[in-house]
Amino acid sequence: MSRFSARNAIVTGGARGIGAAIAEALVKEDISVVIADLLEHEGCEVARKLGSTAKFCRLDVTDDANWRIVIDEAEEAFGPLAILVNNAGILDFGGIETQSPVMFRHVVDVNLYGAWLGMHLAAPRLRAGGGGVIVNISSTAGLLGYAGIGGYVASKWGLRGLTKAAAIELGPAGIRVCSVHPGPIHTPMTAGLDASVAATQPLARFGEPEEVAAMVRFLITEATFSTGSEFVLDGGATAGQALPLPNAS
Ligand code: NAD
């Protein structure tokens, strides 16, 4: 089976963190990338560093009209759209009793509705071009529950389920849809988290954005028989627990 060879991608949330690393990894594969983000200064700077096959477009993933403009701009700049990476996301701390209703809705709006809107508007373009790949960046919070971030957990479980529904619908059109589930990764999003967050993992460290980008690059270019599947990179956090058993080594 040959590698997937389409050459035009949109990466949301590409101005920094994991999204910027994904954009860089794709440009290294000769894939043109529109970096779509709220952060204009950071996004333009990433695009400038990556060169002429990268371009920044301002995007709020919750805005329908904004998405339409960005998809048109991506096709004008680099040809038929074939790849969408729904990476933009936000994290808000707050328990079931304490998170504000406004913030719960905002987290779900960006992390889940924003990704749905992207697929809703981009899938017809991918279909028209004969196929493509969509990668949705979920989290281990889409595989497990965590206290204190219920809105985030709900959004990431939702994105995992939505990925499967989209994969079933779009597979016959030659469009693969997969979800990626990172554990804690060194980015601005996790800058305030203590290192102890990763301490009980088999690999007791934070991951790096480039490690997530390598998985996304693999899914796009190599994983030609994978769709509707979850790809986990979490230092073993979801493998289980080391129990304090007697005589266990
Ligand atoms: P980050 O905060 O460093 O970057 C997120 C980017 O998304 C920012 O550039 C931000 O401006 C952009 N963004 C936020 N709201 C947006 C909107 N409405 N429209 C367009 N862009 C918007 O975070 P990150 O750690 O790089 O996270 C990237 C993705 O990976 C997120 O979906 C996050 O939930 C997920 N993730 C991160 C980790 C981690 O530990 N860092 C772990 C698992 C999953």
Coordinates of C-alpha atoms and ligand atoms in Angstrom, one line a residue, residues 13 15-19 37-39 59-61 87-90 110 137-139 152 156 182-185 187-190, ligand 1:
G13 CA -4.4 25.6 17.3
A15 CA 0.3 28.8 16.8
R16 CA 2.0 27.1 19.7
G17 CA 2.4 23.9 21.7
I18 CA 1.3 20.6 20.1
G19 CA -0.2 22.3 17.0
D37 CA -5.5 29.9 15.5
L38 CA -6.7 32.9 17.5
L39 CA -3.2 33.9 18.3
L59 CA -9.6 31.2 13.1
D60 CA -12.0 30.9 16.0
V61 CA -13.0 27.2 15.7
N87 CA -6.0 20.3 17.6
A88 CA -7.3 23.6 19.1
G89 CA -8.4 23.2 22.7
I90 CA -8.7 24.8 26.1
V110 CA -14.1 24.9 21.6
I137 CA -6.6 15.6 19.2
S138 CA -8.5 14.2 22.2
S139 CA -6.6 13.3 25.4
Y152 CA -12.6 19.0 29.6
K156 CA -12.6 14.9 25.0
P182 CA -1.9 12.3 24.7
G183 CA -1.1 12.2 28.4
P184 CA 0.6 15.3 30.0
I185 CA 2.7 17.1 27.4
T187 CA 3.1 23.0 26.4
P188 CA 1.8 26.4 27.5
M189 CA -1.5 24.6 28.5
T190 CA 0.3 22.5 31.1
Ligands
NAD1 P1 -1.9 25.2 24.0 O1 -2.7 25.9 25.0 O2 -0.4 25.3 24.1 O3 -2.3 25.4 22.5 C1 -3.7 25.4 22.2 C2 -3.8 26.3 21.0 O4 -5.2 26.3 20.6 C3 -3.4 27.8 21.3 O5 -2.6 28.2 20.2 C4 -4.8 28.5 21.3 O6 -4.7 29.8 20.9 C5 -5.6 27.6 20.3 N1 -7.0 27.9 20.5 C6 -7.7 27.9 21.7 N2 -9.0 28.2 21.5 C7 -9.1 28.4 20.2 C8 -10.2 28.7 19.3 N3 -11.5 29.0 19.8 N4 -10.0 28.8 18.0 C9 -8.8 28.6 17.5 N5 -7.7 28.3 18.2 C10 -7.9 28.2 19.5 O7 -2.3 23.6 24.3 P2 -1.6 22.2 23.8 O8 -1.2 21.6 25.0 O9 -0.7 22.5 22.6 O10 -2.9 21.5 23.3 C11 -3.3 21.2 22.0 C12 -4.3 20.1 22.0 O11 -3.8 18.9 22.7 C13 -5.6 20.5 22.8 O12 -6.7 20.0 22.2 C14 -5.4 19.8 24.1 O13 -6.6 19.6 24.8 C15 -4.7 18.6 23.7 N6 -4.0 17.9 24.8 C16 -3.0 18.5 25.4 C17 -2.3 17.8 26.4 C18 -1.2 18.5 27.2 O14 -0.8 17.9 28.2 N7 -0.6 19.6 26.7 C19 -2.7 16.5 26.7 C20 -3.7 15.9 26.1 C21 -4.4 16.6 25.1

